[in-house]
Coordinates of C-alpha atoms in Angstrom, one line a residue:
X1 CA 0.1 0.0 0.0
X2 CA 1.5 3.2 -0.9
X3 CA 1.8 6.3 1.8
X4 CA -0.9 8.5 2.0
X5 CA -2.3 11.1 4.4
X6 CA -3.3 8.5 6.5
X7 CA -1.0 5.7 5.9
X8 CA 2.8 5.2 6.0
X9 CA 4.7 2.4 4.6
X10 CA 7.8 2.4 6.9
X11 CA 8.7 3.0 10.3
X12 CA 11.1 5.6 9.2
X13 CA 8.4 7.5 7.7
X14 CA 6.5 7.3 10.8
X15 CA 9.4 8.8 12.7
X16 CA 9.5 11.5 10.0
X17 CA 5.9 12.6 10.4
X18 CA 6.2 12.5 14.3
X19 CA 9.1 15.1 14.1
X20 CA 7.1 17.2 11.8
X21 CA 3.8 17.2 14.3
X22 CA 5.6 17.1 17.7
X23 CA 7.0 20.1 19.7
X24 CA 10.7 20.0 19.3
X25 CA 11.3 19.0 23.2
X26 CA 8.6 16.1 23.2
X27 CA 10.4 14.9 19.9
X28 CA 13.7 14.8 21.3
X29 CA 12.6 13.3 24.6
X30 CA 11.8 10.1 22.3
X31 CA 15.1 10.1 21.1
X32 CA 16.6 10.3 24.7
X33 CA 19.4 8.1 25.4
X34 CA 22.1 8.6 27.9
X35 CA 25.6 10.3 27.2
X36 CA 26.6 9.9 23.5
X37 CA 23.9 7.5 22.5
X38 CA 26.4 4.8 21.6
X39 CA 24.0 2.0 23.0
X40 CA 21.0 3.6 21.5
X41 CA 23.1 3.7 18.0
X42 CA 24.3 0.1 18.4
X43 CA 20.8 -1.1 19.1
X44 CA 19.7 -0.7 15.8
X45 CA 22.9 -0.6 13.7
X46 CA 23.6 -4.1 14.9
X47 CA 20.8 -5.5 13.1
X48 CA 22.3 -4.3 9.8
X49 CA 25.3 -6.7 10.5
X50 CA 23.2 -9.7 10.5
X51 CA 22.4 -11.4 6.9
X52 CA 20.1 -13.9 5.6
X53 CA 20.1 -17.3 4.1
X54 CA 17.0 -17.0 1.7
X55 CA 15.3 -19.8 -0.3
X56 CA 13.9 -19.6 -3.8
X57 CA 11.6 -22.7 -4.1
X58 CA 9.0 -24.7 -2.2
X59 CA 8.1 -21.6 -0.4
X60 CA 5.0 -21.9 2.3
X61 CA 2.1 -19.8 0.5
X62 CA 0.9 -19.3 3.8
X63 CA 2.9 -18.3 7.0
X64 CA 1.8 -18.5 10.4
X65 CA 3.0 -15.8 12.5
X66 CA 1.3 -16.5 15.9
X67 CA 3.0 -17.4 19.2
X68 CA 2.3 -17.5 23.0
X69 CA 3.9 -15.2 25.6
X70 CA 3.6 -16.4 29.3
X71 CA 0.7 -18.8 28.0
X72 CA -1.0 -16.1 26.0
X73 CA -1.7 -16.2 22.4
X74 CA -0.6 -13.2 20.3
X75 CA -1.2 -12.9 16.6
X76 CA 2.7 -12.4 16.2
X77 CA 6.1 -12.5 18.0
X78 CA 6.0 -8.9 18.9
X79 CA 4.2 -6.6 21.8
X80 CA 4.1 -3.3 23.2
X81 CA 7.2 -2.1 25.5
X82 CA 6.3 -0.3 28.6
X83 CA 7.0 3.4 28.1
X84 CA 6.8 6.4 30.5
X85 CA 5.5 9.9 29.9
X86 CA 3.5 9.6 26.9
X87 CA 3.1 13.1 26.0
X88 CA 2.7 12.7 22.3
X89 CA -1.2 12.0 22.4
X90 CA -4.0 12.7 24.6
X91 CA -5.4 9.4 24.7
X92 CA -1.7 7.7 25.7
X93 CA -1.6 4.2 26.9
X94 CA -5.0 3.7 26.3
X95 CA -4.9 4.4 22.7
X96 CA -1.9 2.4 22.3
X97 CA -3.7 -0.4 24.5
X98 CA -6.5 -0.4 21.9
X99 CA -4.4 -0.5 19.0
X100 CA -2.6 -3.6 20.4
X101 CA -5.5 -5.3 21.2
X102 CA -7.0 -4.6 17.7
X103 CA -3.9 -6.1 16.3
X104 CA -4.2 -8.9 18.5
X105 CA -1.0 -8.4 20.8
X106 CA -0.2 -7.7 24.2
X107 CA 0.4 -4.3 26.0
X108 CA 3.2 -3.2 28.4
X109 CA 2.2 -0.6 30.7
X110 CA 4.9 1.4 32.5
X111 CA 4.1 2.3 35.9
X112 CA 5.5 5.8 35.0
X113 CA 2.9 6.2 32.2
X114 CA 0.3 8.7 32.2
X115 CA -2.9 6.4 32.2
X116 CA -4.2 4.1 35.3
X117 CA -3.8 0.3 34.9
X118 CA -7.6 -0.1 35.2
X119 CA -8.3 1.9 32.3
X120 CA -5.3 0.4 30.2
X121 CA -6.5 -3.3 31.0
X122 CA -10.2 -2.3 30.3
X123 CA -8.9 -1.2 26.7
X124 CA -6.6 -4.3 26.2
X125 CA -7.5 -7.6 28.5
X126 CA -3.8 -8.7 27.5
X127 CA -1.9 -5.9 29.7
X128 CA 1.4 -6.6 31.4
X129 CA 1.9 -3.7 34.1
X130 CA 5.7 -2.8 34.5
X131 CA 7.6 -1.2 37.6
X132 CA 10.8 -0.2 38.8
X133 CA 12.0 -1.1 42.2
X134 CA 10.4 1.9 43.9
X135 CA 9.9 1.8 47.6
X136 CA 9.5 -1.1 50.0
X137 CA 8.7 -4.6 49.1
X138 CA 5.4 -4.4 50.5
X139 CA 5.1 -1.2 48.0
X140 CA 5.9 -3.1 45.0
X141 CA 4.1 -5.9 46.1
X142 CA 0.9 -3.6 46.5
X143 CA 1.7 -2.1 43.2
X144 CA 1.7 -5.5 41.3
X145 CA -1.4 -6.8 43.2
X146 CA -3.3 -3.6 42.1
X147 CA -2.3 -4.5 38.5
X148 CA -3.9 -8.0 39.1
X149 CA -6.9 -6.8 40.4
X150 CA -7.3 -4.6 37.4
X151 CA -6.6 -7.4 35.0
X152 CA -3.1 -7.4 34.1
X153 CA -1.9 -10.6 33.3
X154 CA 1.9 -10.5 34.0
X155 CA 4.2 -8.1 36.2
X156 CA 7.4 -6.9 34.4
X157 CA 10.2 -5.7 36.8
X158 CA 12.7 -3.5 34.9
X159 CA 16.1 -3.3 36.4
X160 CA 18.3 -2.0 33.9
X161 CA 18.6 1.7 34.9
X162 CA 21.5 3.6 36.5
X163 CA 20.2 7.1 37.1
X164 CA 22.5 8.6 34.5
X165 CA 20.9 12.0 33.7
X166 CA 23.9 13.4 31.3
X167 CA 22.7 13.7 27.9
X168 CA 25.8 15.1 25.6
X169 CA 23.7 16.0 22.8
X170 CA 21.0 18.0 24.5
X171 CA 18.1 16.0 25.5
X172 CA 15.3 18.4 27.0
X173 CA 14.2 18.6 30.5
X174 CA 10.9 16.7 31.6
X175 CA 8.9 19.3 33.6
X176 CA 7.4 18.4 36.9
X177 CA 4.4 20.0 36.1
X178 CA 2.6 22.3 33.8
X179 CA 2.1 25.6 35.7
X180 CA 1.9 28.8 34.0
X181 CA 5.7 29.2 34.1
X182 CA 6.6 25.9 32.5
X183 CA 3.7 26.6 29.9
X184 CA 4.9 29.9 29.2
X185 CA 8.3 28.3 28.5
X186 CA 7.5 26.0 26.0
X187 CA 4.6 28.0 24.1
X188 CA 6.9 29.0 21.4
X189 CA 7.6 25.5 20.4
X190 CA 3.8 24.3 21.0
X191 CA 2.7 27.1 18.9
X192 CA 4.9 25.9 15.6
X193 CA 3.0 22.8 15.9
X194 CA -0.8 23.8 15.6
X195 CA -1.8 20.2 14.9
X196 CA -0.2 18.9 18.2
X197 CA -1.9 21.7 19.9
X198 CA -5.4 21.1 18.1
X199 CA -5.4 17.5 19.1
X200 CA -4.9 18.6 22.8
X201 CA -7.4 21.1 22.6
X202 CA -10.1 18.8 21.1
X203 CA -9.6 16.7 24.2
X204 CA -9.9 19.8 26.3
X205 CA -6.8 18.4 28.4
X206 CA -3.0 19.1 28.6
X207 CA -0.2 16.5 28.6
X208 CA -0.2 14.5 31.8
X209 CA 2.9 14.4 33.8
X210 CA 1.6 12.6 36.9
X211 CA 2.4 8.8 37.2
X212 CA -1.0 7.1 38.2
X213 CA 0.4 3.7 38.7
X214 CA 2.8 4.9 41.6
X215 CA 0.3 6.5 43.8
X216 CA -3.0 4.9 45.2
X217 CA -5.8 4.3 43.1
X218 CA -8.4 7.2 43.0
X219 CA -6.1 9.6 44.6
X220 CA -4.1 12.5 42.7
X221 CA -1.1 11.1 40.9
X222 CA 2.2 11.8 42.4
X223 CA 4.5 14.0 40.1
X224 CA 7.0 12.4 37.7
X225 CA 10.0 13.7 39.8
X226 CA 8.2 13.0 43.0
X227 CA 8.4 9.2 42.0
X228 CA 11.6 9.3 40.4
X229 CA 13.0 10.7 43.5
X230 CA 11.7 8.1 45.7
X231 CA 13.0 5.9 43.0
X232 CA 16.6 6.9 43.5
X233 CA 16.5 6.9 47.3
X234 CA 15.1 3.2 47.3
X235 CA 18.1 0.8 47.5
X236 CA 18.6 -1.4 44.5
X237 CA 17.0 -5.0 45.1
X238 CA 19.0 -7.9 45.8
X239 CA 18.3 -11.6 44.2
X240 CA 16.8 -12.2 47.7
X241 CA 14.6 -9.4 47.2
X242 CA 13.5 -10.8 43.7
X243 CA 13.0 -14.4 44.8
X244 CA 11.0 -12.7 47.5
X245 CA 8.6 -10.9 45.1
X246 CA 8.4 -14.0 42.7
X247 CA 7.1 -15.9 45.8
X248 CA 4.6 -13.5 47.1
X249 CA 2.9 -12.7 43.7
X250 CA 0.1 -14.5 42.1
X251 CA 1.4 -13.4 38.6
X252 CA 4.2 -14.3 36.3
X253 CA 6.8 -12.0 36.6
X254 CA 9.3 -11.0 33.8
X255 CA 12.7 -9.5 34.7
X256 CA 13.5 -6.9 32.3
X257 CA 17.0 -5.7 31.5
X258 CA 19.1 -8.8 31.2
X259 CA 22.6 -8.7 29.3
X260 CA 24.6 -11.2 30.9
X261 CA 24.1 -14.8 30.9
X262 CA 25.1 -15.4 34.6
X263 CA 22.2 -12.7 35.3
X264 CA 19.8 -14.9 33.2
X265 CA 20.9 -17.9 35.2
X266 CA 20.0 -16.0 38.4
X267 CA 16.8 -14.9 36.9
X268 CA 15.8 -18.4 36.5
X269 CA 16.8 -19.3 40.0
X270 CA 14.6 -16.8 41.6
X271 CA 11.8 -17.9 39.7
X272 CA 11.1 -15.8 36.8
X273 CA 8.4 -16.8 34.3
X274 CA 10.3 -14.8 31.5
X275 CA 13.1 -12.5 31.1
X276 CA 13.8 -9.8 28.6
X277 CA 17.3 -9.0 26.9
X278 CA 17.3 -5.4 27.0
X279 CA 19.7 -2.2 27.7
X280 CA 16.5 0.2 28.5
X281 CA 16.7 1.4 25.0
X282 CA 20.1 3.1 25.5
X283 CA 19.2 4.4 28.4
X284 CA 21.5 2.7 31.1
X285 CA 25.2 2.4 30.6
X286 CA 26.1 4.0 27.5
X287 CA 28.4 1.5 25.8
X288 CA 26.6 -1.4 26.5
X289 CA 26.6 -3.4 23.5
X290 CA 23.2 -3.5 21.2
X291 CA 20.6 -6.0 22.7
X292 CA 20.9 -8.3 19.9
X293 CA 24.7 -8.9 20.5
X294 CA 23.6 -10.2 24.2
X295 CA 20.6 -12.3 23.1
X296 CA 22.5 -15.4 21.6
X297 CA 24.5 -16.1 25.1
X298 CA 21.6 -15.3 27.3
X299 CA 19.6 -18.1 24.9
X300 CA 22.3 -20.3 25.6
X301 CA 22.6 -19.8 29.1
X302 CA 19.0 -20.6 30.0
X303 CA 17.7 -23.0 27.2
X304 CA 14.1 -23.7 27.5
X305 CA 14.0 -23.1 31.5
X306 CA 12.4 -19.7 30.8
X307 CA 11.1 -17.6 28.0
X308 CA 13.3 -15.2 26.8
X309 CA 11.9 -11.9 25.2
X310 CA 13.8 -9.3 23.3
X311 CA 13.8 -5.4 23.4
X312 CA 16.1 -2.9 21.7
X313 CA 16.4 -1.3 18.2
X314 CA 13.3 -3.1 16.6
X315 CA 12.5 -0.9 13.3
X316 CA 11.5 -3.7 10.9
X317 CA 9.7 -6.7 10.9
X318 CA 12.8 -8.4 9.6
X319 CA 14.6 -7.2 13.0
X320 CA 11.7 -9.3 15.0
X321 CA 12.5 -12.5 12.8
X322 CA 16.1 -12.1 13.4
X323 CA 15.8 -11.9 17.2
X324 CA 13.1 -15.0 17.1
X325 CA 15.8 -16.9 15.1
X326 CA 18.5 -16.2 17.6
X327 CA 16.4 -17.7 20.2
X328 CA 13.8 -15.0 21.4
X329 CA 10.1 -15.8 22.0
X330 CA 8.9 -12.6 20.9
X331 CA 10.2 -8.9 20.7
X332 CA 9.0 -5.8 22.4
X333 CA 8.8 -2.4 20.5
X334 CA 9.0 1.1 22.0
X335 CA 10.3 4.1 20.2
X336 CA 8.3 2.8 16.9
X337 CA 4.8 2.8 18.4
X338 CA 5.4 6.2 19.9
X339 CA 6.2 7.9 16.7
X340 CA 3.2 5.9 15.3
X341 CA 1.0 7.6 18.1
X342 CA 2.5 11.0 17.4
X343 CA 1.6 10.8 13.6
X344 CA -1.7 9.3 13.7
X345 CA -3.3 8.7 17.3
X346 CA -4.3 5.2 17.9
X347 CA -4.7 4.5 13.9
X348 CA -0.9 5.3 13.8
X349 CA 0.0 2.8 16.3
X350 CA -2.2 0.3 14.3
X351 CA -0.1 1.5 11.2
X352 CA 3.0 0.7 12.9
X353 CA 2.0 -2.9 14.1
X354 CA 0.6 -3.6 10.6
X355 CA 3.8 -2.5 8.9
X356 CA 6.0 -4.8 11.5
X357 CA 3.4 -8.0 10.8
X358 CA 4.0 -7.3 7.0
X359 CA 7.6 -7.4 7.4
X360 CA 7.9 -10.5 9.7
X361 CA 5.4 -12.2 7.2
X362 CA 8.0 -11.1 4.1
X363 CA 11.2 -12.4 5.9
X364 CA 9.2 -15.7 6.7
X365 CA 8.8 -16.0 3.0
X366 CA 12.1 -15.2 2.0
X367 CA 13.5 -17.9 4.3
X368 CA 10.9 -20.5 3.2
X369 CA 9.6 -20.6 6.6
X370 CA 5.8 -21.7 7.2
X371 CA 5.9 -20.4 10.8
X372 CA 7.9 -18.1 13.4
X373 CA 8.3 -21.7 15.2
X374 CA 10.3 -23.1 12.3
X375 CA 13.1 -20.2 12.4
X376 CA 16.6 -21.6 13.3
X377 CA 20.0 -19.6 13.8
X378 CA 21.1 -21.0 10.8
X379 CA 18.5 -18.6 8.8
X380 CA 20.7 -15.7 10.0
X381 CA 24.5 -15.0 8.9
X382 CA 26.1 -14.0 12.2
X383 CA 29.3 -12.5 11.5
X384 CA 32.3 -13.5 13.7
X385 CA 32.8 -11.4 16.7
X386 CA 29.3 -10.1 16.4
X387 CA 28.2 -11.3 20.1
X388 CA 31.1 -9.4 21.9
X389 CA 30.6 -8.0 25.4
X390 CA 28.4 -11.1 26.3
X391 CA 30.2 -12.4 29.1
X392 CA 30.3 -15.7 28.0
X393 CA 32.0 -17.5 24.9
X394 CA 29.6 -17.2 21.9
X395 CA 27.3 -20.2 21.4
X396 CA 29.2 -22.8 19.4
X397 CA 26.1 -23.2 17.0
X398 CA 26.4 -19.6 16.3
X399 CA 30.0 -19.8 15.6
X400 CA 29.0 -22.4 13.3
X401 CA 26.4 -20.5 11.5
X402 CA 29.1 -17.5 11.1
X403 CA 31.6 -19.6 9.3
X404 CA 31.2 -19.4 5.6
X405 CA 33.3 -22.8 5.3
X406 CA 30.6 -24.7 7.5
X407 CA 27.1 -25.5 5.9
X408 CA 26.1 -27.7 8.5
X409 CA 22.8 -26.5 10.1
X410 CA 23.3 -25.9 13.8
X411 CA 20.9 -27.2 16.2
X412 CA 17.5 -25.6 16.3
X413 CA 16.8 -23.1 19.1
X414 CA 14.3 -24.2 21.4
X415 CA 10.7 -22.9 20.8
X416 CA 10.2 -22.2 24.5
X417 CA 13.6 -20.0 24.6

């Protein structure tokens, strides 16, 4: 389908439309990464180093994209990653949740998001609530129990964050609240983007900077920096803390932020139902390798003991297929859907998901795979040294796949990994 006023063909075009529509500070906040943005860049660029081994005959006329995550079927191996402070559209996470539900996939909701879990779970019954380690053990357990009561199907605990606030290339500050002084300072940017302003005027609201999922239900939402300050003052969790939470909570727990095989094994030991290989979209320690470089060694470390999700740098459906071929159960998408929402609201998010779905299907066709469950590491050409920095030696199967002199297929990745 050719691009039109209401449709874009690629994620790059969604980003271009978002840049045209959003005030400069809002757009730059979507690009934020720590320090020089080395990890953010590598998240995307690393996918370009991976090649394909396509087939040309006996290709499947139809391809099955469906899979399961934590026992729930989704229409493709892709779900929404939780992202906080969504000031790109008045309907925020509720619009994203509706779009994900319409496309048959799960919604990840950030505890630092702008909409309460009760509203989001009502819009998408397959909602996973995310939090950081903010407050006491009991505070975190209560947050998870609130999510469960609202209908959330899983609890995501994000641990890859080091409170680095330096942005060498000038990422904008996030205001604590939209008082008159703040609105006056941002007014010159907003006036230059009349479509953005008109959207908020039609909804008779202002961008929401509170974090209702950190506070008590029905009470005024804490300000972003109130919650952030509490987070900074909370001691980081121990593995004992994580084991306690998993034991107490009657929901599957996803530990997000894994990049090392030894951490992956510890997550299995404490009872995590799934892990997410992630570097917080480049917002943790700058210089950490792109997530896709860490994935193979993590998959090798845990085998089929736990579901492995992937998060970082997905810009094409083909990227998702590469991650699944290397052992991920499914991928999580962040910035791409925010660009879609900025470009076209709920329909823009659906547009992004449809573009990614088409890319997954096309890659399966080219590889001659009838199902996402048929993908194996040998479908991908992995160059020597690609998995640098994993902490463990590269898996033997991937080393074989990377060697052009070797044509024997490596062992198939477990569909549970």
